[in-house]
């Protein structure tokens, strides 16, 4: 039986502006990293909770392996 490799969420090493969280999320969901960054900035301005979500993800999500 052929085993499928599970898709993992990592902080990006290539699409990185601060810590690679948005780049990693964009890669995981297969969308443009700029779109994810825009959503985070809008969330920061409109809701305010994305700052803490970003900090938590920066700590919890492992960095992409080499």
mmCIF file of C-alpha atoms in Angstrom:
data_model
loop_
_atom_site.group_PDB
_atom_site.id
_atom_site.type_symbol
_atom_site.label_atom_id
_atom_site.label_comp_id
_atom_site.label_asym_id
_atom_site.label_seq_id
_atom_site.Cartn_x
_atom_site.Cartn_y
_atom_site.Cartn_z
ATOM 1 C CA UNK A 1 0.000 0.000 0.000
ATOM 2 C CA UNK A 2 1.322 3.450 -0.914
ATOM 3 C CA UNK A 3 1.673 5.821 2.030
ATOM 4 C CA UNK A 4 0.878 9.490 1.515
ATOM 5 C CA UNK A 5 3.142 11.975 3.177
ATOM 6 C CA UNK A 6 1.169 14.288 5.453
ATOM 7 C CA UNK A 7 1.362 17.974 4.667
ATOM 8 C CA UNK A 8 3.171 19.840 7.461
ATOM 9 C CA UNK A 9 3.082 23.484 8.446
ATOM 10 C CA UNK A 10 6.515 25.108 8.722
ATOM 11 C CA UNK A 11 7.815 28.661 8.919
ATOM 12 C CA UNK A 12 9.272 29.470 5.522
ATOM 13 C CA UNK A 13 12.992 29.990 4.994
ATOM 14 C CA UNK A 14 12.584 31.609 1.562
ATOM 15 C CA UNK A 15 9.372 33.679 1.832
ATOM 16 C CA UNK A 16 10.430 35.459 4.993
ATOM 17 C CA UNK A 17 9.940 39.059 6.044
ATOM 18 C CA UNK A 18 9.975 38.811 9.843
ATOM 19 C CA UNK A 19 10.011 35.159 10.861
ATOM 20 C CA UNK A 20 8.460 33.239 7.950
ATOM 21 C CA UNK A 21 5.034 32.647 9.492
ATOM 22 C CA UNK A 22 3.042 34.215 6.635
ATOM 23 C CA UNK A 23 5.232 32.517 4.025
ATOM 24 C CA UNK A 24 4.715 29.166 5.718
ATOM 25 C CA UNK A 25 0.958 29.633 5.915
ATOM 26 C CA UNK A 26 0.870 30.676 2.259
ATOM 27 C CA UNK A 27 2.816 27.580 1.259
ATOM 28 C CA UNK A 28 0.569 25.330 3.355
ATOM 29 C CA UNK A 29 -2.650 26.741 1.863
ATOM 30 C CA UNK A 30 -1.092 27.204 -1.605
ATOM 31 C CA UNK A 31 -1.795 30.949 -1.873
ATOM 32 C CA UNK A 32 0.350 34.030 -2.490
ATOM 33 C CA UNK A 33 2.393 35.100 0.575
ATOM 34 C CA UNK A 34 1.457 38.748 -0.041
ATOM 35 C CA UNK A 35 -2.205 37.846 0.407
ATOM 36 C CA UNK A 36 -1.501 36.233 3.785
ATOM 37 C CA UNK A 37 0.544 39.260 4.866
ATOM 38 C CA UNK A 38 -2.276 41.577 3.802
ATOM 39 C CA UNK A 39 -4.787 39.550 5.825
ATOM 40 C CA UNK A 40 -2.531 39.751 8.883
ATOM 41 C CA UNK A 41 -2.103 43.528 8.536
ATOM 42 C CA UNK A 42 -5.842 44.066 8.044
ATOM 43 C CA UNK A 43 -6.531 41.865 11.052
ATOM 44 C CA UNK A 44 -4.052 43.867 13.080
ATOM 45 C CA UNK A 45 -5.665 47.165 12.118
ATOM 46 C CA UNK A 46 -9.300 46.042 12.383
ATOM 47 C CA UNK A 47 -9.302 43.431 15.145
ATOM 48 C CA UNK A 48 -5.948 43.644 16.895
ATOM 49 C CA UNK A 49 -5.694 39.963 17.824
ATOM 50 C CA UNK A 50 -3.478 38.962 14.949
ATOM 51 C CA UNK A 51 -0.418 40.390 16.686
ATOM 52 C CA UNK A 52 -0.633 37.817 19.465
ATOM 53 C CA UNK A 53 -1.602 35.069 17.027
ATOM 54 C CA UNK A 54 1.519 35.860 14.972
ATOM 55 C CA UNK A 55 3.749 35.803 18.071
ATOM 56 C CA UNK A 56 2.305 32.456 19.194
ATOM 57 C CA UNK A 57 2.710 30.954 15.705
ATOM 58 C CA UNK A 58 6.280 32.268 15.556
ATOM 59 C CA UNK A 59 7.046 30.303 18.736
ATOM 60 C CA UNK A 60 4.996 27.158 18.052
ATOM 61 C CA UNK A 61 5.491 26.498 14.311
ATOM 62 C CA UNK A 62 8.867 24.901 13.570
ATOM 63 C CA UNK A 63 11.191 26.296 10.926
ATOM 64 C CA UNK A 64 11.255 24.565 7.548
ATOM 65 C CA UNK A 65 13.932 21.845 7.437
ATOM 66 C CA UNK A 66 16.876 22.290 5.115
#
